[in-house]
Tab-separated table of C-alpha atoms (C1' of nucleotides) in Angstrom:
chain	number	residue	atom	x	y	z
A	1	UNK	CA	14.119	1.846	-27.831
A	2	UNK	CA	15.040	-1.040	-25.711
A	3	UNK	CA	11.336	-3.031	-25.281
A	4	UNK	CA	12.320	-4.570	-22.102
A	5	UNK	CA	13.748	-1.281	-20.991
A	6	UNK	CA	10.207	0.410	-21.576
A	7	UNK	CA	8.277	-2.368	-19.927
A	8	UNK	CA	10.172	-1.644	-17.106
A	9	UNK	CA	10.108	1.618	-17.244
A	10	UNK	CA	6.078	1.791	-17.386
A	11	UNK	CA	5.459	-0.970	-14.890
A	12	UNK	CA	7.727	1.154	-12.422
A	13	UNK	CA	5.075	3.540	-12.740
A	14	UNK	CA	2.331	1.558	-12.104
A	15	UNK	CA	3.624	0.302	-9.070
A	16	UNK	CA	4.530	3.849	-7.735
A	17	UNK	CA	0.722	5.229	-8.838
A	18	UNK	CA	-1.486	2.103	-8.364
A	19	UNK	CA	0.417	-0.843	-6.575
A	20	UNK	CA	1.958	-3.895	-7.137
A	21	UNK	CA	-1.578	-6.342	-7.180
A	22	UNK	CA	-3.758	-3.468	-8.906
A	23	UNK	CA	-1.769	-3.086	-11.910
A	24	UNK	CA	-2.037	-5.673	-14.862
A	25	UNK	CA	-0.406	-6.835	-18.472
A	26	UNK	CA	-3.773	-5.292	-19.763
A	27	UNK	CA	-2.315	-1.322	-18.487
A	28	UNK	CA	0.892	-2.263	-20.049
A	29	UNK	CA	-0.533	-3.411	-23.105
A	30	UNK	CA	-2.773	-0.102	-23.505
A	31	UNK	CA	0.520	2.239	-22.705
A	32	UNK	CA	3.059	0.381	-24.532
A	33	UNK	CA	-0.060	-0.233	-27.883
A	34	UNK	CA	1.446	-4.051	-27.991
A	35	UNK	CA	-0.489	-6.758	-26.892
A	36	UNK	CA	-0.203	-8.524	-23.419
A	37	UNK	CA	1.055	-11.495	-25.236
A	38	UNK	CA	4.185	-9.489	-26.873
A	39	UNK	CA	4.687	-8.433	-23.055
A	40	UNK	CA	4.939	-12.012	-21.930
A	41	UNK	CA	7.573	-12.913	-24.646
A	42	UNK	CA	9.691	-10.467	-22.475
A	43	UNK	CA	8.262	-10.975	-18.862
A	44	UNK	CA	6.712	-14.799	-18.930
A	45	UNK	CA	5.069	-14.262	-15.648
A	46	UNK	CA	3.684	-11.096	-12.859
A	47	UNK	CA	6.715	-12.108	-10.633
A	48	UNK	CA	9.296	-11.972	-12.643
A	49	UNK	CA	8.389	-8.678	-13.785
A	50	UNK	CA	7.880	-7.574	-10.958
A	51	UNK	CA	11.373	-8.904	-9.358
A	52	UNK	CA	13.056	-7.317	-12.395
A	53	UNK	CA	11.092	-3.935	-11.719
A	54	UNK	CA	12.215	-4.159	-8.345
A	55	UNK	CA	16.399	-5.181	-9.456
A	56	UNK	CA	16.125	-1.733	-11.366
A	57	UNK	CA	14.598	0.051	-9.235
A	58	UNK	CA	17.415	-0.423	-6.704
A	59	UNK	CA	20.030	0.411	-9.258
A	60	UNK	CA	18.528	3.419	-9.827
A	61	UNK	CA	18.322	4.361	-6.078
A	62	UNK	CA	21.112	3.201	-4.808
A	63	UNK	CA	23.449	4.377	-7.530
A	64	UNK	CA	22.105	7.932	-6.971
A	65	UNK	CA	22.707	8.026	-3.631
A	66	UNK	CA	26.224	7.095	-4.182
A	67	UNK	CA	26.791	10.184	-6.754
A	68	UNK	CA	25.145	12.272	-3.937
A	69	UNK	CA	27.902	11.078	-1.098
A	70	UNK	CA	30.608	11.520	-4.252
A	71	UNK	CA	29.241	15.448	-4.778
A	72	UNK	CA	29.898	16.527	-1.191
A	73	UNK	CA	31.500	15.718	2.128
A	74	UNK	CA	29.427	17.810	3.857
A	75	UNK	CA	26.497	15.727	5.933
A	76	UNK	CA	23.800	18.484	5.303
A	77	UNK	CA	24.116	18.535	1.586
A	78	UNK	CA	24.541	14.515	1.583
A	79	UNK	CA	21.158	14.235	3.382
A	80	UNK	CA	19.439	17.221	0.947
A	81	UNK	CA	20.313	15.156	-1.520
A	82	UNK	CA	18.489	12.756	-0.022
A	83	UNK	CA	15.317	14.533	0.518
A	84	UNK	CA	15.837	15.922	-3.176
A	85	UNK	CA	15.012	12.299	-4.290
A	86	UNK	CA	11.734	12.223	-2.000
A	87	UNK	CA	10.739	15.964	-2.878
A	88	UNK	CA	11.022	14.623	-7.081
A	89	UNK	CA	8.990	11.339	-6.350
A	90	UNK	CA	6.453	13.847	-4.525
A	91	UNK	CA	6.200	16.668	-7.795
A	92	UNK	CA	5.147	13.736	-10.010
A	93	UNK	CA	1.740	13.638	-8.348
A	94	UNK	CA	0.065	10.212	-7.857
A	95	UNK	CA	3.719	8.089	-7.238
A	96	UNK	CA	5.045	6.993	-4.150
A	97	UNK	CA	8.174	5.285	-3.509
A	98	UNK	CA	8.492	1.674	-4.964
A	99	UNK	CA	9.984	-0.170	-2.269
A	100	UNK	CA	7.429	1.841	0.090
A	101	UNK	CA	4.383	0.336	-2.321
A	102	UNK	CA	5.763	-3.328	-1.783
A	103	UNK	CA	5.951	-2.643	1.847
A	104	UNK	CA	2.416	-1.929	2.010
A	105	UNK	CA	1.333	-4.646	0.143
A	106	UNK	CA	3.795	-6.577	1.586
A	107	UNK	CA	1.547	-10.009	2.283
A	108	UNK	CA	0.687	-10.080	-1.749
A	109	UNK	CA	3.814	-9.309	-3.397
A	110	UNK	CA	5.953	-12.221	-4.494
A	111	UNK	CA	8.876	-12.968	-2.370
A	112	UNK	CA	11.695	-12.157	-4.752
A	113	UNK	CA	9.968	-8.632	-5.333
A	114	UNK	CA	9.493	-8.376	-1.568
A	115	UNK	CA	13.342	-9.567	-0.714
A	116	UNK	CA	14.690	-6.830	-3.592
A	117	UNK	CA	12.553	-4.072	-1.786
A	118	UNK	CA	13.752	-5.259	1.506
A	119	UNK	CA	17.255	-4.920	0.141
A	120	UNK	CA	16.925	-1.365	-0.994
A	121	UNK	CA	15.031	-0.657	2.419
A	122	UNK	CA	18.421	-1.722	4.524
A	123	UNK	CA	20.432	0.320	2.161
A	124	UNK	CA	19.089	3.386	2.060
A	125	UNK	CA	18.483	3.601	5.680
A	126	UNK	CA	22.601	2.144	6.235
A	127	UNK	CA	23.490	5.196	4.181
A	128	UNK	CA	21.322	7.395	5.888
A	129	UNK	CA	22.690	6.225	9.186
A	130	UNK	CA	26.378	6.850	7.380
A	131	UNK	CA	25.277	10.688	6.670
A	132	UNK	CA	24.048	10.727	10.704
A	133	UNK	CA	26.869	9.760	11.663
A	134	UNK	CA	29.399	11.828	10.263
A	135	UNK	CA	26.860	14.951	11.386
A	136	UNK	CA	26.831	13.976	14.465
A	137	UNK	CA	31.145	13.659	14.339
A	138	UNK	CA	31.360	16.981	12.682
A	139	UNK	CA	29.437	18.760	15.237
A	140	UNK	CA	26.790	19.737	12.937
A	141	UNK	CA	23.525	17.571	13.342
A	142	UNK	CA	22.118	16.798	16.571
A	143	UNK	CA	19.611	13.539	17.551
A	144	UNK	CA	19.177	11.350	20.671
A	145	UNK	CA	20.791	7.664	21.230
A	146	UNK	CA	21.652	5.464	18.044
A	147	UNK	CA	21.999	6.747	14.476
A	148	UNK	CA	20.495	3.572	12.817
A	149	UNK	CA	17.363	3.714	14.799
A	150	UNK	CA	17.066	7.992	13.956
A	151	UNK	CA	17.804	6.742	10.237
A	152	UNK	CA	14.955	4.640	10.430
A	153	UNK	CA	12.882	7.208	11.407
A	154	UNK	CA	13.568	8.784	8.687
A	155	UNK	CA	13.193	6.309	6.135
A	156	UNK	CA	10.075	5.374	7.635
A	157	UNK	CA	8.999	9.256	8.232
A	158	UNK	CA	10.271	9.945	4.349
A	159	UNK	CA	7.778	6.862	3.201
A	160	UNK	CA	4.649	7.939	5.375
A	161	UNK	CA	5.472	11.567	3.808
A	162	UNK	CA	4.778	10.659	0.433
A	163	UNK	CA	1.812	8.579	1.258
A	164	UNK	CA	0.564	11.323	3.140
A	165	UNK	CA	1.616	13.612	0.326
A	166	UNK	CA	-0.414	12.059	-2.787
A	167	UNK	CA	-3.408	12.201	-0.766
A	168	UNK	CA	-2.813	15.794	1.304
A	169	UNK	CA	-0.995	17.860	-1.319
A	170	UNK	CA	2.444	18.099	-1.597
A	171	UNK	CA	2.707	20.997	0.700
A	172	UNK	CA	1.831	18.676	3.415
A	173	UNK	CA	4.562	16.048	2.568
A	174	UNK	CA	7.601	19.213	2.489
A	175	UNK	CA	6.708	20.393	5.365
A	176	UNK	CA	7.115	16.550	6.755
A	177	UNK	CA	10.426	16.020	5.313
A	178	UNK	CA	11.434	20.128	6.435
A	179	UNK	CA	10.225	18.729	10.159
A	180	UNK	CA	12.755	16.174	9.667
A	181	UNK	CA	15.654	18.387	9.054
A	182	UNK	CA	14.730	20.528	11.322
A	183	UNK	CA	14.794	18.707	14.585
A	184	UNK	CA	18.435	17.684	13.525
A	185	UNK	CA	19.666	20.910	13.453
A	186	UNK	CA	22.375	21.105	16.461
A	187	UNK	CA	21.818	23.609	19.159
B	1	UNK	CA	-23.722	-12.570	16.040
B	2	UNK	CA	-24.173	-9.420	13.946
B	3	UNK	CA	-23.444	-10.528	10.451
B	4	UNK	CA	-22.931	-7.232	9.170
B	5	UNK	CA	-20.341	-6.378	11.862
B	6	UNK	CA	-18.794	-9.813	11.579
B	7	UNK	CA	-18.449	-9.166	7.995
B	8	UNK	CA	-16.978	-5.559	8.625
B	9	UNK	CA	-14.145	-7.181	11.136
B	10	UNK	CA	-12.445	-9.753	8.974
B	11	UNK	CA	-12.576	-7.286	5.921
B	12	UNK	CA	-11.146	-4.924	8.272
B	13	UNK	CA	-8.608	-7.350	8.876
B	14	UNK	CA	-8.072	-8.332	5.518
B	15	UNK	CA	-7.755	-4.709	4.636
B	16	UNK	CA	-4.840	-4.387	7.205
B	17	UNK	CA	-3.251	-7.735	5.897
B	18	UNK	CA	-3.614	-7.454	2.067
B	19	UNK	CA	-5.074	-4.099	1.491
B	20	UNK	CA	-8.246	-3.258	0.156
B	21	UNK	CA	-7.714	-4.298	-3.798
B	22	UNK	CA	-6.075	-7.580	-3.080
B	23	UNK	CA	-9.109	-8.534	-1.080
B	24	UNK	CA	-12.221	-10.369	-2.007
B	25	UNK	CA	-15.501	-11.349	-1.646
B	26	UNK	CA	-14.099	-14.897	-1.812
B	27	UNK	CA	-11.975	-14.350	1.097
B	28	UNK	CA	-14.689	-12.711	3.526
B	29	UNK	CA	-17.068	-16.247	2.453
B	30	UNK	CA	-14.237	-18.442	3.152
B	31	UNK	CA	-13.679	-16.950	6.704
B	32	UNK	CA	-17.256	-16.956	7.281
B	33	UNK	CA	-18.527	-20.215	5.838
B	34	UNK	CA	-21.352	-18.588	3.959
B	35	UNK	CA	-21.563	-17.883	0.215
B	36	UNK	CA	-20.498	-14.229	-1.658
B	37	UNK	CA	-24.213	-14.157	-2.200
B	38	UNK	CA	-24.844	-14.057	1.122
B	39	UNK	CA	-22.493	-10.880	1.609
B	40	UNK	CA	-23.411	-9.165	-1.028
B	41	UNK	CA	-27.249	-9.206	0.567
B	42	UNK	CA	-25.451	-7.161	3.575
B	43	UNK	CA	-22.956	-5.425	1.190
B	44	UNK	CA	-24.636	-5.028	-2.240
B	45	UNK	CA	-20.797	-3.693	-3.796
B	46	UNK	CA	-17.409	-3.564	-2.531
B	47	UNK	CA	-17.201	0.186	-2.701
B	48	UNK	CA	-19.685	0.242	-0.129
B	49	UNK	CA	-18.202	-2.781	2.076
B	50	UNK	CA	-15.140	-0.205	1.905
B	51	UNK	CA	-16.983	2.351	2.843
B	52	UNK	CA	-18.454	0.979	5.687
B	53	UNK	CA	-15.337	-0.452	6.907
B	54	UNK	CA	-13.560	3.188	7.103
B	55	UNK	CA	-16.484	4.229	8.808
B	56	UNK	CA	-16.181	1.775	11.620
B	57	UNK	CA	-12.653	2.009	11.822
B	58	UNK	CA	-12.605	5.637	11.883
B	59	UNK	CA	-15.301	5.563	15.100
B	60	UNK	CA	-13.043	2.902	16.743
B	61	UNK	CA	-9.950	4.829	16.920
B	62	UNK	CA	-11.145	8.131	17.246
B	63	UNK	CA	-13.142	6.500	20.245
B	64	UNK	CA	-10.044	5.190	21.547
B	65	UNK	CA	-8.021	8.007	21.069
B	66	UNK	CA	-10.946	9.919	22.989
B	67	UNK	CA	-10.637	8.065	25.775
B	68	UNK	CA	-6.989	8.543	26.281
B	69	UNK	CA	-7.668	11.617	26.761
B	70	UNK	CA	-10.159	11.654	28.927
B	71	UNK	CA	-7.898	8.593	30.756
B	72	UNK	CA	-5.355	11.079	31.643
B	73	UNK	CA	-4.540	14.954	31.642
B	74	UNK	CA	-0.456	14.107	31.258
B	75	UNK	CA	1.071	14.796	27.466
B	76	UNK	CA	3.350	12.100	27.745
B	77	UNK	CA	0.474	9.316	29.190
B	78	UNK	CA	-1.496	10.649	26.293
B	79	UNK	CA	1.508	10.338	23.824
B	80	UNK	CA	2.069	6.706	25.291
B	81	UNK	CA	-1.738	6.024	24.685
B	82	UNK	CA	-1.558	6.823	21.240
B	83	UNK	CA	1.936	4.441	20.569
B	84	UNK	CA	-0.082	1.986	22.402
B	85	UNK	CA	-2.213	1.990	19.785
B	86	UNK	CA	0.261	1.544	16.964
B	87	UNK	CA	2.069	-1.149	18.940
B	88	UNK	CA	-0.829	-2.989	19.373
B	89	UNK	CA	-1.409	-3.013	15.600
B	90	UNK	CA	2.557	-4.273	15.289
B	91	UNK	CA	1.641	-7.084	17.653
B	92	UNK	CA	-1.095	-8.696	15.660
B	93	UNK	CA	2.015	-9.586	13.212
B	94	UNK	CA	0.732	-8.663	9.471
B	95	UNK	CA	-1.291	-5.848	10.099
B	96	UNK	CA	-0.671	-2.242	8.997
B	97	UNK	CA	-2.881	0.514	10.060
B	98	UNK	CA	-6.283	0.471	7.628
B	99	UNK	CA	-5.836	4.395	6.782
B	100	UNK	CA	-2.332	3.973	6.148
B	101	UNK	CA	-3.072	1.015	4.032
B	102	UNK	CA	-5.763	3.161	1.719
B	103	UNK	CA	-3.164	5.985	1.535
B	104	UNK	CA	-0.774	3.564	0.344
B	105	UNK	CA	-3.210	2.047	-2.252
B	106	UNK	CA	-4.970	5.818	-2.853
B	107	UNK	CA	-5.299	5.965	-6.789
B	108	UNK	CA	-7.424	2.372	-6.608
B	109	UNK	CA	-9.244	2.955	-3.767
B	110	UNK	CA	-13.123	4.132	-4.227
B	111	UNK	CA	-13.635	8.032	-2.920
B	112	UNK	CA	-15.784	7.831	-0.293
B	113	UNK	CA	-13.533	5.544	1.402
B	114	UNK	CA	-10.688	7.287	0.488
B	115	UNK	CA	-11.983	10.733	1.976
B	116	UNK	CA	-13.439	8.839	5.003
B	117	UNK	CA	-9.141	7.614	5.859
B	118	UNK	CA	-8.388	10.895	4.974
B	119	UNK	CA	-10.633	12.373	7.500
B	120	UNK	CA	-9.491	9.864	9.951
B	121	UNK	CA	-5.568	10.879	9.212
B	122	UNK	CA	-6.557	14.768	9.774
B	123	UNK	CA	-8.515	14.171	12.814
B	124	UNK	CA	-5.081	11.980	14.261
B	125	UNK	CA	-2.526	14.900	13.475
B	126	UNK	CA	-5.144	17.047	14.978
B	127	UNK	CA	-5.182	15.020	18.328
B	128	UNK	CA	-1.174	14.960	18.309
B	129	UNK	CA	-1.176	18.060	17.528
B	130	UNK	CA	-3.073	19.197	20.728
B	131	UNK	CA	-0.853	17.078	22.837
B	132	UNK	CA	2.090	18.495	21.508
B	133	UNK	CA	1.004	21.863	22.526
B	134	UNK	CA	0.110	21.351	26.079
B	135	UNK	CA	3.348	19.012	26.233
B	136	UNK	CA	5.347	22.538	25.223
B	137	UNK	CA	3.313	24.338	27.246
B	138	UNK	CA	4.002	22.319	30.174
B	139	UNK	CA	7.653	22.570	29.351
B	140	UNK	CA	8.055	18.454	29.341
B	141	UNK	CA	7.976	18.470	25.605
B	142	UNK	CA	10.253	20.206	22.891
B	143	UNK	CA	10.379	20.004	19.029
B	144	UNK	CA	11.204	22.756	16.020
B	145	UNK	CA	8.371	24.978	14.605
B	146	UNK	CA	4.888	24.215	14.158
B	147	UNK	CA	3.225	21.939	16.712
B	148	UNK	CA	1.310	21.103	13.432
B	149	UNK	CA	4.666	20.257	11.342
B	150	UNK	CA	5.902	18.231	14.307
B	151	UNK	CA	2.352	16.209	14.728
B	152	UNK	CA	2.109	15.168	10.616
B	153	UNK	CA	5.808	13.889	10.927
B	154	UNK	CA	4.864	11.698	14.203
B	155	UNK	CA	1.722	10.624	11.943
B	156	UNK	CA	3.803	9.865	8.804
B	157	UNK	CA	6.217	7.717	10.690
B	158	UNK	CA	4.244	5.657	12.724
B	159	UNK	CA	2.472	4.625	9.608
B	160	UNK	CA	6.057	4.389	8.521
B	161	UNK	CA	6.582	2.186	10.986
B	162	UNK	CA	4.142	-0.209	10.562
B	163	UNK	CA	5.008	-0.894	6.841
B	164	UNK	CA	8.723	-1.096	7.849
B	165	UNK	CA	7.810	-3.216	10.970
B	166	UNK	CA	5.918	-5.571	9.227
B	167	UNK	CA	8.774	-6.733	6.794
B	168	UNK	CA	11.661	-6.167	8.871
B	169	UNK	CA	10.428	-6.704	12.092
B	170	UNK	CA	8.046	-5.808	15.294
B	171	UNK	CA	11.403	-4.720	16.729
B	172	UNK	CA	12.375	-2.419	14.258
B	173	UNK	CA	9.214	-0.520	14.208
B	174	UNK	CA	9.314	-0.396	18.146
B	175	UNK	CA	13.060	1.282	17.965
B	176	UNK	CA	11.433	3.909	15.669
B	177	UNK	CA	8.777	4.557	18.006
B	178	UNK	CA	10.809	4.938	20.822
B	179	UNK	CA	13.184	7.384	18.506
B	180	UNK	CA	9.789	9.646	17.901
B	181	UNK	CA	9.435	10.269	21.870
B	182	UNK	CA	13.136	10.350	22.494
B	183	UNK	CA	13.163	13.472	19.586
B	184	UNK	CA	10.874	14.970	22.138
B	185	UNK	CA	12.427	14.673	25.165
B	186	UNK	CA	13.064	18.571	26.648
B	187	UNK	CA	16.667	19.358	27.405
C	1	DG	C1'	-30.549	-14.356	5.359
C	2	DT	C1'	-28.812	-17.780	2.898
C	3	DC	C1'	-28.560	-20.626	-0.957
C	4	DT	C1'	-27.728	-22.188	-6.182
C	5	DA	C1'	-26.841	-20.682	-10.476
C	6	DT	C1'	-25.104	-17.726	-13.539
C	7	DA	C1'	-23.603	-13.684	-15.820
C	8	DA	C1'	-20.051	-10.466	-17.694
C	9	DA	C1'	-15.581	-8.747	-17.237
C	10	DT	C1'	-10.870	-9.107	-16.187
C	11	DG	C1'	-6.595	-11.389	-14.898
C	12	DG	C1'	-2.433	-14.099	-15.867
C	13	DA	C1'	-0.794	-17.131	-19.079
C	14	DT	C1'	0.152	-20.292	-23.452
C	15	DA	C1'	0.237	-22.095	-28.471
C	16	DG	C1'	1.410	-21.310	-32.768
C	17	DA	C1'	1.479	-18.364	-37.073
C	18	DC	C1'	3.981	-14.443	-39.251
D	1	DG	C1'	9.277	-9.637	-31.421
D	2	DT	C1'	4.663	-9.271	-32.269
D	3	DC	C1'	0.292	-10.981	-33.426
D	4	DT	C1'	-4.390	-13.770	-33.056
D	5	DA	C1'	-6.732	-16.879	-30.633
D	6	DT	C1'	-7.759	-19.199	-26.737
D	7	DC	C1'	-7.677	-21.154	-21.887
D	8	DC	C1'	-8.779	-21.216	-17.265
D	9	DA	C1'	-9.304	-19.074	-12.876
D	10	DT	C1'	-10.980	-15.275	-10.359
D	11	DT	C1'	-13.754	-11.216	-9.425
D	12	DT	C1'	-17.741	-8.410	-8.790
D	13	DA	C1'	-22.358	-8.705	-9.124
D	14	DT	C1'	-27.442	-10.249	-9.971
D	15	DA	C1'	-31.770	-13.277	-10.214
D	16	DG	C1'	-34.635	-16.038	-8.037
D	17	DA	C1'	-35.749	-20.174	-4.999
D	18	DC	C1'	-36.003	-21.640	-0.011
DNA sequence: GTCTATAAATGGATAGAC
DNA sequence: GTCTATCCATTTATAGAC
């Protein structure tokens, strides 16, 4: 329906299957059958596509990890629901994670794009330190010194994953993120 | 000297810094002074510029990770000798591992340089994964599961790392390092 | 080995009609 | 909002002289 809405929508998956600088008005054209000049009208330059790709690709994340905290209390199913979000990037085959795509591209990405991404990076990985936290309170997850640095690790462990994933098999990239559970299991 | 090898470094580098399709032939002539004619004569396409820049870079660090090895019988020197190596990639500001980079970029990246990283990435869990068993063995080292499991997640987040490191900060990516061997420590 | 010159294709972008 | 037509820069690549 919404033009703009499908624009985005596409372009969000060229970024997740081919990147940020290899991806042009030309593939959006040929998957959308309107010309690259109808796609300007509603994106007048790369960047600002790109930023706006980048906006709703945060709302998306972020807003889903909020329902997650709002379904349960408990710090296991909170960080499942987590690795749920990884585990559906990984069955679509050929995507990664956005905001890991701008990362690695990070020197030829326009700066708005980049600061969005950077954004959603800090976010996830506060609320991932928030999940750590309350598992380590309750008694039931167990990791060494600071939570933020262990939720880094596993932002940064969850990214490698599906890198590692579209180009090992997707058995590879579960048994990463199962790894990851299981060395927070408490003893 | 070596035109061909000075050719192979900076697109190395510009690999690392901008990733393989955000790189040209126009960059490697302005670094060198000498026309893209020129480097096509030593590289008639890019595909096989790629190519041979894999190649190289998968000899260099499987070299150096060979000689840690060899430089000490201890899993935890060993372990260090391999975060060296990541760390020293942090310090050069800009630069992401190459094979991380084509994994990252892996739908737009020609095959033979594709399977070439890949090779590079198995043959790296491989060597973790043999220090991770003599580490248990020893008794200094403990993790969950599969040695295997445990050496893919150390893999996927220290490219992780890099990518997060690069945008966020050489700190950052050092506090996730230093997580990894702290999840190792034996209790 | 390096150059000039040039080709052919693609990329991002704009003007103006419908 | 979409189209045709067009622009200009860039990209990969080749031919042929020095």
């Amino acid at each position: 329906m919404d033009r703009k809405e499908q624009i985005l929508e596409i372009a969000t998956e060229l970024i997740q299957t081919r990147g940020y600088s290899a991806f042009s008005y030309q593939d959006l054209s040929d998957r959308l059958g309107i010309t690259k000049a109808s796609i300007h009208h509603h994106f007048p330059s790369k960047a600002e596509l790109g930023l706006a790709v980048a906006e709703r690709y945060f709302a998306d994340v972020t807003s889903a990890l909020g329902e997650v905290k709002r379904a349960s209390d408990d710090p296991w199913e909170q960080l499942d629901g987590y690795v749920g979000q990884i585990l559906s990037i990984i069955k679509t085959r050929d995507r990664i994670c956005a905001a890991g795509a701008v990362h690695s591209e990070f020197n030829v990405v326009p700066e708005s794009m980049r600061d969005e991404m950077c954004r959603l990076a800090k976010h996830i990985i506060a609320w991932i330190t928030d999940v750590l936290e309350s598992g380590r309170r309750a008694g039931v997850m167990d990791f060494p010194g600071d939570p933020k640095a262990e939720a880094a690790l596993i932002f940064a462990a969850a990214q490698g994953a599906m890198q590692f994933g579209r180009a090992h098999g997707a058995v590879k990239a579960r048994q990463i993120l199962q790894q990851i559970k299981e060395s927070l299991r408490a003893k």
